[in-house]
Short mmCIF file of C-alpha atoms and ligand atoms in Angstrom, two decimals:
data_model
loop_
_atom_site.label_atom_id
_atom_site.label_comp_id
_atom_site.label_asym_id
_atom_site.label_seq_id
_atom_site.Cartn_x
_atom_site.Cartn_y
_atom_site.Cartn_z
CA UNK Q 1 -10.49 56.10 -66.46
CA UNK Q 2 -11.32 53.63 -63.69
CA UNK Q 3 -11.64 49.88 -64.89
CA UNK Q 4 -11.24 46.46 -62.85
CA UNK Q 5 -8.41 45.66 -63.17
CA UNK Q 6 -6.81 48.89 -61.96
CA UNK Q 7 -8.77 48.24 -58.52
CA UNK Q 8 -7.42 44.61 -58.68
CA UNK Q 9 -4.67 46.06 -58.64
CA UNK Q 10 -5.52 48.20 -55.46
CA UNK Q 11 -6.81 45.17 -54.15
CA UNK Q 12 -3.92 43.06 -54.41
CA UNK Q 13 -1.58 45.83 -52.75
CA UNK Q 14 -3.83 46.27 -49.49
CA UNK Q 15 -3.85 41.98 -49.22
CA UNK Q 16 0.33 42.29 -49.25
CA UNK Q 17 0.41 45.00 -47.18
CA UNK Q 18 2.86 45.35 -44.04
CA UNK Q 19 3.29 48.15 -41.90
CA UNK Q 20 6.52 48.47 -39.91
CA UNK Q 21 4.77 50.31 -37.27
CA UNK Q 22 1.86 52.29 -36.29
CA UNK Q 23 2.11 55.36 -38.35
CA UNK Q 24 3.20 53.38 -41.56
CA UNK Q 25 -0.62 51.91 -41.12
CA UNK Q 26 -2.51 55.08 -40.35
CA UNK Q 27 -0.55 56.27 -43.34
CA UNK Q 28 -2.27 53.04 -45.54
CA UNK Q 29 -5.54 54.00 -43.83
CA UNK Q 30 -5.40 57.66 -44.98
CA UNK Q 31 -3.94 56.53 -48.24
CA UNK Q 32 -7.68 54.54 -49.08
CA UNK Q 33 -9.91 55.21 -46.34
CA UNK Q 34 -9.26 58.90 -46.05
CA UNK Q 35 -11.34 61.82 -47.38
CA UNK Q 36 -9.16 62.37 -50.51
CA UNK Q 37 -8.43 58.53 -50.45
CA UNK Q 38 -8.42 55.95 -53.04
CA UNK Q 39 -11.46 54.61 -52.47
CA UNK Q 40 -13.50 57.74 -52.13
CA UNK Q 41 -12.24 58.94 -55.76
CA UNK Q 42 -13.32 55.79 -56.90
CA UNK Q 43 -16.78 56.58 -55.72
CA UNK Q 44 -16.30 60.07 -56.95
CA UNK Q 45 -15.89 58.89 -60.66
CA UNK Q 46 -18.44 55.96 -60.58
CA UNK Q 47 -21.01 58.31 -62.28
CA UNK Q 48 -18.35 58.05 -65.18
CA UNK Q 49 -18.57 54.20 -65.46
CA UNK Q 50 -20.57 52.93 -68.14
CA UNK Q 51 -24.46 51.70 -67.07
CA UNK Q 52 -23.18 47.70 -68.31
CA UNK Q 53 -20.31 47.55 -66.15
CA UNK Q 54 -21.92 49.64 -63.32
CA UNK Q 55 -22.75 46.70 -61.25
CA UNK Q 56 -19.15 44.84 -61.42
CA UNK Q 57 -17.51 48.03 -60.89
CA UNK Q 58 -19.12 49.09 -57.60
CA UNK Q 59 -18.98 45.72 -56.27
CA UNK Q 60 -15.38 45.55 -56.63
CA UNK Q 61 -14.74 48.93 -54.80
CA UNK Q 62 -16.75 47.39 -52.15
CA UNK Q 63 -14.42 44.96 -52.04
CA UNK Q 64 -11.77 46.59 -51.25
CA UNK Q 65 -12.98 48.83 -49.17
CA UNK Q 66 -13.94 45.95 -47.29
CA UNK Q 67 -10.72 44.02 -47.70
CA UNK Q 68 -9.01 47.60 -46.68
CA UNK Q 69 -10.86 47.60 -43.58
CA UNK Q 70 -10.46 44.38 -42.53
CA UNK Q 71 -6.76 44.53 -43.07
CA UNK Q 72 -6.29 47.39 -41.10
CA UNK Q 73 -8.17 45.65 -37.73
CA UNK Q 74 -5.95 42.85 -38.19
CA UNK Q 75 -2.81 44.62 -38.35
CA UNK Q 76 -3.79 47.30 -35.14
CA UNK Q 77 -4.28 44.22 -33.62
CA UNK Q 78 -1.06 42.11 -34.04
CA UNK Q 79 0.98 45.16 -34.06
CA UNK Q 80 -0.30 46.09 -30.53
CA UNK Q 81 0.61 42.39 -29.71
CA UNK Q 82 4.33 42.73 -30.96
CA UNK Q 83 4.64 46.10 -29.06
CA UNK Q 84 3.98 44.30 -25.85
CA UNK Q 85 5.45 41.31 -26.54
CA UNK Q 86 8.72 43.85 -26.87
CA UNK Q 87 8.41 45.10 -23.66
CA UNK Q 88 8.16 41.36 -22.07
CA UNK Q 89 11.02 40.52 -23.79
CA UNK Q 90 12.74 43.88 -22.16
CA UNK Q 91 14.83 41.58 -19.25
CA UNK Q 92 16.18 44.86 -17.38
CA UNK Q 93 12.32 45.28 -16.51
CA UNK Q 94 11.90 43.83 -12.67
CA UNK Q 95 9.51 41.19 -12.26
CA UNK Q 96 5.51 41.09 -10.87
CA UNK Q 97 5.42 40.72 -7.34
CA UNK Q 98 3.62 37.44 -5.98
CA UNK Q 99 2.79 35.68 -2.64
CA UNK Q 100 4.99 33.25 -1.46
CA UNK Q 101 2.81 32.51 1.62
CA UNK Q 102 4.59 32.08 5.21
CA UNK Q 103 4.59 29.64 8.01
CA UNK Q 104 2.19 29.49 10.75
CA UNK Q 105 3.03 31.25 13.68
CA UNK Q 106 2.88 28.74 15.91
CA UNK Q 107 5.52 26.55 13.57
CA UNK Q 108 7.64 29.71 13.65
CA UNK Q 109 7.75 29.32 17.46
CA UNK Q 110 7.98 25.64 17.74
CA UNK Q 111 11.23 25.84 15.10
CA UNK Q 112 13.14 28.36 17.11
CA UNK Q 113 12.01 26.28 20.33
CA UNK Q 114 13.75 23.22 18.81
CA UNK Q 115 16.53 25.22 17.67
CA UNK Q 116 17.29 26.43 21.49
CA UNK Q 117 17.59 23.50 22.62
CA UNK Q 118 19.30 21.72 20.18
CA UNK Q 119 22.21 23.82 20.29
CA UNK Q 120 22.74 22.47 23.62
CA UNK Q 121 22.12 18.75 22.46
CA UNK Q 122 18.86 17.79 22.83
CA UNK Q 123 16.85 15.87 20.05
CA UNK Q 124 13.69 16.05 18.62
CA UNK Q 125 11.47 12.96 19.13
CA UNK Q 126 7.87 12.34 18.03
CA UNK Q 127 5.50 9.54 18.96
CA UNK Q 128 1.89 8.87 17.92
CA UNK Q 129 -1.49 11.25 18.81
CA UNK Q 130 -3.64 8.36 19.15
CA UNK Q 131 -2.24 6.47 22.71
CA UNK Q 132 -2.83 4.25 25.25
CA UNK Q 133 -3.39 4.60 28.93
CA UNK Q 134 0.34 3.32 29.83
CA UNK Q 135 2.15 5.92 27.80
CA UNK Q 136 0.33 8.61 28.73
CA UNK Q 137 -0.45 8.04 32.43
CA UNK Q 138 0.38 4.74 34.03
CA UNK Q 139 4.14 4.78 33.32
CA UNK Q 140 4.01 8.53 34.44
CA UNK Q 141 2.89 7.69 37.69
CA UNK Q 142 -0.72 8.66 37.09
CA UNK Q 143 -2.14 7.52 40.64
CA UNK Q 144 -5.35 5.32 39.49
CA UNK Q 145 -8.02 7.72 40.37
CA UNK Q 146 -6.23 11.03 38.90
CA UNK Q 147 -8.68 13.37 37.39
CA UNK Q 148 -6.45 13.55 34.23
CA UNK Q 149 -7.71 9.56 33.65
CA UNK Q 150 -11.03 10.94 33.73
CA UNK Q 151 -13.42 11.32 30.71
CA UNK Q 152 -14.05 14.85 31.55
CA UNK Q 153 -10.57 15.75 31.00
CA UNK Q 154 -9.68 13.05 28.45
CA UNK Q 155 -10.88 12.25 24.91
CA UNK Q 156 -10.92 8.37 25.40
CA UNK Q 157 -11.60 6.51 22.07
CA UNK Q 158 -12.03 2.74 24.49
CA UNK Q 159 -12.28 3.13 28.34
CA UNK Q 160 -12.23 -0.11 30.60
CA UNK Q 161 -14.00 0.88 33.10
CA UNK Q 162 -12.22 -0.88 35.84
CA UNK Q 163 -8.84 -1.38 35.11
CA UNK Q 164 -6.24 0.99 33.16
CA UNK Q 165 -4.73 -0.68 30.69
CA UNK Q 166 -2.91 -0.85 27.28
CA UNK Q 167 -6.72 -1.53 25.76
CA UNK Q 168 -7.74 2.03 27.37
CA UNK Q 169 -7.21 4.21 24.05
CA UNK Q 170 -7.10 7.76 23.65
CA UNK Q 171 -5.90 11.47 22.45
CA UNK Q 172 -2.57 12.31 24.65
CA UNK Q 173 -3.21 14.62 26.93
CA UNK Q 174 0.56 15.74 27.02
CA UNK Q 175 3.61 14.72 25.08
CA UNK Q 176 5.71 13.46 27.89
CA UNK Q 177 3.85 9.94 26.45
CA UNK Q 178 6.91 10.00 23.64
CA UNK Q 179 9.46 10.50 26.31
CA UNK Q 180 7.81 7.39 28.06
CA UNK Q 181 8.52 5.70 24.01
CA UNK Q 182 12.03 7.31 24.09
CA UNK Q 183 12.94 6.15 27.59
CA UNK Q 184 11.45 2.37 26.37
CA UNK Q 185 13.70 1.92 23.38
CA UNK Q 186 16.41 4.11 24.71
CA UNK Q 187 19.52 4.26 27.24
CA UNK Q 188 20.68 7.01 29.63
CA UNK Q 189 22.04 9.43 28.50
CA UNK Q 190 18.72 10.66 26.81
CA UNK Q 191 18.32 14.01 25.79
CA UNK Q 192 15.55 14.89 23.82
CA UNK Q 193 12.30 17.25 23.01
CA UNK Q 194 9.10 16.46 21.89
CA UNK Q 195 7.14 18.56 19.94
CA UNK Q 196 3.09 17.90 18.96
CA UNK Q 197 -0.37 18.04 19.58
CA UNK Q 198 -2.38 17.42 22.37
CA UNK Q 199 -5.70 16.74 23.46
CA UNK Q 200 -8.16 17.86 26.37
CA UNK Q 201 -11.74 17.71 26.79
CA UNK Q 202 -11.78 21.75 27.78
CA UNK Q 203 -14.69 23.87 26.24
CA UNK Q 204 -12.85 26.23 23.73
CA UNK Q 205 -12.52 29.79 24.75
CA UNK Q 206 -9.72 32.83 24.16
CA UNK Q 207 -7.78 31.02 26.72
CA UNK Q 208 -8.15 27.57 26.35
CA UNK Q 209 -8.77 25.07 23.32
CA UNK Q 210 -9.42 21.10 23.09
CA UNK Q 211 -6.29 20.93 20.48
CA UNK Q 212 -2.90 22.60 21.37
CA UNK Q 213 0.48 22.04 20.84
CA UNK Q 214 3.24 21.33 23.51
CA UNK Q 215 6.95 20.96 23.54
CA UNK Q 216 8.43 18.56 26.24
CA UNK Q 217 11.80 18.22 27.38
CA UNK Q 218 13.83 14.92 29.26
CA UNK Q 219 16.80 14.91 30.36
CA UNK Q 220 18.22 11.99 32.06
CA UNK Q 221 21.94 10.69 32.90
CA UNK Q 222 24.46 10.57 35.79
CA UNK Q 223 24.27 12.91 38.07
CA UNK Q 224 21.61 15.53 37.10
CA UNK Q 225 21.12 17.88 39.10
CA UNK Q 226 17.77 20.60 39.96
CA UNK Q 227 20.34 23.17 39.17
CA UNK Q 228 21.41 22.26 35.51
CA UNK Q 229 17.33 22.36 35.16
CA UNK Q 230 17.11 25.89 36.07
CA UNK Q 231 20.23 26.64 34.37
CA UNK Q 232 19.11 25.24 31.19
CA UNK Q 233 16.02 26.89 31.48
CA UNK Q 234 17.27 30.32 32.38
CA UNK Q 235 19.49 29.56 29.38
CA UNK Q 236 16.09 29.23 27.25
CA UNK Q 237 14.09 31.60 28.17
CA UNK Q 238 17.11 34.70 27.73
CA UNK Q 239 17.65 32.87 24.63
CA UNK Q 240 13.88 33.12 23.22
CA UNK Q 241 12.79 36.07 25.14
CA UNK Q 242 15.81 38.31 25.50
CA UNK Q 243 18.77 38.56 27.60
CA UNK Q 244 16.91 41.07 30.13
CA UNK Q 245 14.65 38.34 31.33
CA UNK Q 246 13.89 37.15 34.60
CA UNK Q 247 12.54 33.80 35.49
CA UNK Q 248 11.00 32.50 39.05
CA UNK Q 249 10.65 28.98 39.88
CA UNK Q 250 7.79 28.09 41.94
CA UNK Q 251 7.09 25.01 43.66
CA UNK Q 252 4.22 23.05 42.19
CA UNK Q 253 3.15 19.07 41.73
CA UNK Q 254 2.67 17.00 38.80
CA UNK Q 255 2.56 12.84 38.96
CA UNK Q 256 5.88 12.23 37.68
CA UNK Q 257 8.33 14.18 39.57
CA UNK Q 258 9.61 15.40 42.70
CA UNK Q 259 10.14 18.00 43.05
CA UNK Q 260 8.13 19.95 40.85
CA UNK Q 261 8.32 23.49 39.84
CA UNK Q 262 6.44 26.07 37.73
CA UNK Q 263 8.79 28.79 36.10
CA UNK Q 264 7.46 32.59 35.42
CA UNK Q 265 9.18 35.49 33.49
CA UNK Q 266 9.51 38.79 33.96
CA UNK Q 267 5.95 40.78 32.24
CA UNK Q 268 6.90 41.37 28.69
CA UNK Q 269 4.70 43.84 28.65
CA UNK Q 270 5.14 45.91 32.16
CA UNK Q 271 8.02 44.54 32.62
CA UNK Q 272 7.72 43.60 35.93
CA UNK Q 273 6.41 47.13 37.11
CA UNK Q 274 2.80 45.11 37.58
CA UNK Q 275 0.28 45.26 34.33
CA UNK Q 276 -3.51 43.37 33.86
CA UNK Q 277 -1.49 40.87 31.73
CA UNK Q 278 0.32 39.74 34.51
CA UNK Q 279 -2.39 40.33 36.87
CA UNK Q 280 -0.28 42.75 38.76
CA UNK Q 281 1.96 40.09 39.77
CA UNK Q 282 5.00 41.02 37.31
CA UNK Q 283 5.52 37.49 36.47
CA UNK Q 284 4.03 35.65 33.62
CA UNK Q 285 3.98 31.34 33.99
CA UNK Q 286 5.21 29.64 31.22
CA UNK Q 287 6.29 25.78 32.06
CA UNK Q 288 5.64 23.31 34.16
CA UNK Q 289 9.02 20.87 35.47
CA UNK Q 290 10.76 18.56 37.66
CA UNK Q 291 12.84 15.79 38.47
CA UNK Q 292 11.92 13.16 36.85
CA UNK Q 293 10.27 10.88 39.82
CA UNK Q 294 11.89 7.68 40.71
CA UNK Q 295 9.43 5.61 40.04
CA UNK Q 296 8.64 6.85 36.58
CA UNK Q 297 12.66 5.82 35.50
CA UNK Q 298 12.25 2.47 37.31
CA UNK Q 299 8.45 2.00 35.59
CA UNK Q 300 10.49 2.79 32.19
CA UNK Q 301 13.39 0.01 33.07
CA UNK Q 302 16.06 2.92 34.08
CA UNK Q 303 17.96 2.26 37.59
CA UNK Q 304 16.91 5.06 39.95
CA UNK Q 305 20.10 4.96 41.99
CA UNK Q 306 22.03 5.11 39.15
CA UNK Q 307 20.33 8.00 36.89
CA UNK Q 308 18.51 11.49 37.85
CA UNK Q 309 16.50 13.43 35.26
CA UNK Q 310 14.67 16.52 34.94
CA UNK Q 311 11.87 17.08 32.94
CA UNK Q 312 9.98 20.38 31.23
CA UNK Q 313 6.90 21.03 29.24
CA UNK Q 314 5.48 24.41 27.89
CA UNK Q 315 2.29 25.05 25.64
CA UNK Q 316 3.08 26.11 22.24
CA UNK Q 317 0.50 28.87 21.57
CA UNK Q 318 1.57 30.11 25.32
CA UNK Q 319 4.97 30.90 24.04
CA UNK Q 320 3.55 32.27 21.13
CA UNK Q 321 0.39 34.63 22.86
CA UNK Q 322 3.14 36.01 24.50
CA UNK Q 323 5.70 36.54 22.18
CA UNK Q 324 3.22 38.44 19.64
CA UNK Q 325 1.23 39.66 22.01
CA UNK Q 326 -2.23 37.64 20.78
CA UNK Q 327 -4.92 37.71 23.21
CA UNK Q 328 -6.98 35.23 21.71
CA UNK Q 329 -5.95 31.33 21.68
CA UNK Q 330 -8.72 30.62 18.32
CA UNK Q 331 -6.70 32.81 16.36
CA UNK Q 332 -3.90 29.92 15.99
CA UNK Q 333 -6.95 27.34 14.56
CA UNK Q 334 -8.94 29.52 12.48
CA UNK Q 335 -6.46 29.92 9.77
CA UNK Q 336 -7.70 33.67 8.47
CA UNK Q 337 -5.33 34.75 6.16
CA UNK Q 338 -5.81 38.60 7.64
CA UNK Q 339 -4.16 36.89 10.82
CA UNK Q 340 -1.64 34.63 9.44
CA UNK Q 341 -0.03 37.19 6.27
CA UNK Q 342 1.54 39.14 9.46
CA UNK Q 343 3.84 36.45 10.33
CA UNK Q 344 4.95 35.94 6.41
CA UNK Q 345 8.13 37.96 7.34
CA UNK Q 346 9.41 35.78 9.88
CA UNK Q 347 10.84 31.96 9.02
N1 LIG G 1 3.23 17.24 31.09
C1 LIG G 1 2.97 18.46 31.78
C2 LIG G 1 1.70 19.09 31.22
O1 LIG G 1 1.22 18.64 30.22
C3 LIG G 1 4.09 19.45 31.66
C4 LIG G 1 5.31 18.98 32.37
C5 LIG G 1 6.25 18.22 31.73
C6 LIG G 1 5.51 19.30 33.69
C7 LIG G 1 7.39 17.80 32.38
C8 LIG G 1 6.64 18.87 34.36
C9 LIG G 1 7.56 18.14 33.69
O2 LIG G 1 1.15 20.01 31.77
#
């Protein structure tokens, strides 16, 4: 005969309940919930119940079917949590991949830049974007009326009109202007690079962009000689391009020395054979140098019968169009993440 305290009883089981796993609980749930379950002869045999306990009867079966329920939610629940929290603690498992980002390509080409030449003793300076019309043309040997002192080519921030002077403030153009710093503050022998960003007043196209980065090289002691210049050059470019390469020198002009040179390499991508890269010319440009001229040691307080220099400079994204063969110079600023994840292997 079913009385109260028999489904207290019930009902104080189900609260105390634990299941060691899964089918220990769908065992509980057939146990009460199922067809020939606990609860369902309880409902079977409430017609047997007396009419004045009818009410507290069925109310308590409710109860527990309720409790019963509730219990069994509960316990799917945490024991789904403990299952996984199992595997997690499984240590032999190997972990979740995740992005580690990379560096910009045109870091990755500046770094190994620096690292050519340092091997062979030269050291990185840096000096300041934001310059003045000495440093970046007068002690270069900027004649007065150069172009380069113009405001079509130059982002001035103050012009003086008539004069150029230390008051005439503006973006460098180049970064021989921290060689000019170096050679102030600094005695022969000086051999150093300098790596940043420069600025020219160009509209921006695949080719060409008001912001790009540069990596100049001075070299000044006893001595120097045009051929240690090509030699250390040569020495660069097998290093950074391979040990097949080729390089040209041709003669060119810029302010601050004499005699000036452009140097090509072989195509990268013909070869030399003749390609539209190269514009069927097998040779692809890729500095600008020199001897340092005279008059720019003496202008920096170096004796120019005493010391000889030679200077280089090469664009940055240049180096870098060619080495990964990008056709398009916006690529470097526009930070796209479809552009820069390619380089993430690289260092
Ligand atoms: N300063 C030159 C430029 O910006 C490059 C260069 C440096 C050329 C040193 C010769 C010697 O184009």
């Amino acid at each position: 005969m079913m009385n109260i305290s028999e489904i207290e009883k019930y009902i104080n089981e189900a609260q105390d309940f634990l299941p060691e796993n899964e089918e220990s609980l769908e065992q509980f749930r057939i146990r009460f919930l199922g067809k020939k379950g606990i609860i369902q002869d309880f409902f079977r045999h409430f017609k047997e119940v007396p009419p004045d306990q009818k009410r507290e009867v069925g109310q308590k079966i409710n109860q527990l079917k309720q409790l019963v329920q509730e219990r069994i939610a509960t316990l799917q629940k945490s024991l789904g949590k403990s299952q996984r929290l199992h595997q997690y603690a499984d240590l032999t498992l190997s972990g979740d991949p995740f992005d580690t980002g990379g560096r910009h390509p045109l870091s990755i080409v500046r770094n190994e830049i620096i690292s050519i030449f340092s091997r062979i003793g030269f050291v990185v300076s840096e000096g300041p974007e934001i310059e003045d019309d000495i440093h970046v043309f007068s002690k270069l040997n900027f004649p007065p009326d150069h172009p380069a002192r113009d405001m079509q080519d130059t982002f001035f921030i103050e012009k003086d009109p008539e004069r150029h002077t230390q008051n005439d403030v503006l973006l460098r153009t180049h970064t021989s202007s921290v060689q000019v710093r170096v050679m102030e503050k600094q005695k022969p022998p000086i051999r150093t690079i300098s790596p940043g960003r420069v600025f020219r007043n160009e509209a921006i196209s695949a080719r060409a962009h008001c912001i790009f980065h540069q990596i100049e090289g001075l070299f000044i002691d006893k001595n120097v000689s045009f051929a240690q210049l090509k030699q250390t050059l040569y020495y660069f470019a097998r290093e950074f391009f391979g040990q097949d390469i080729n390089v040209r020198f041709r003669p060119s002009y810029f302010p601050f020395t004499e005699p000036s040179a452009e140097m090509d390499i072989t195509c990268l991508l013909c070869g030399g054979k003749g390609c539209n890269v190269c514009k069927y010319t097998g040779w692809l440009e890729i500095l600008g140098c020199g001897m340092v001229d005279p008059n720019v040691l003496s202008f920096n307080g170096i004796d120019s019968e005493k010391y000889t220099g030679f200077a280089f400079g090469m664009g940055i994204e240049r180096i870098a169009m060619l080495k990964y063969q990008i056709n398009d110079l916006r690529l470097f600023f526009e930070n796209d993440l479809r552009f820069l994840e390619q380089f993430s292997q690289d260092y």
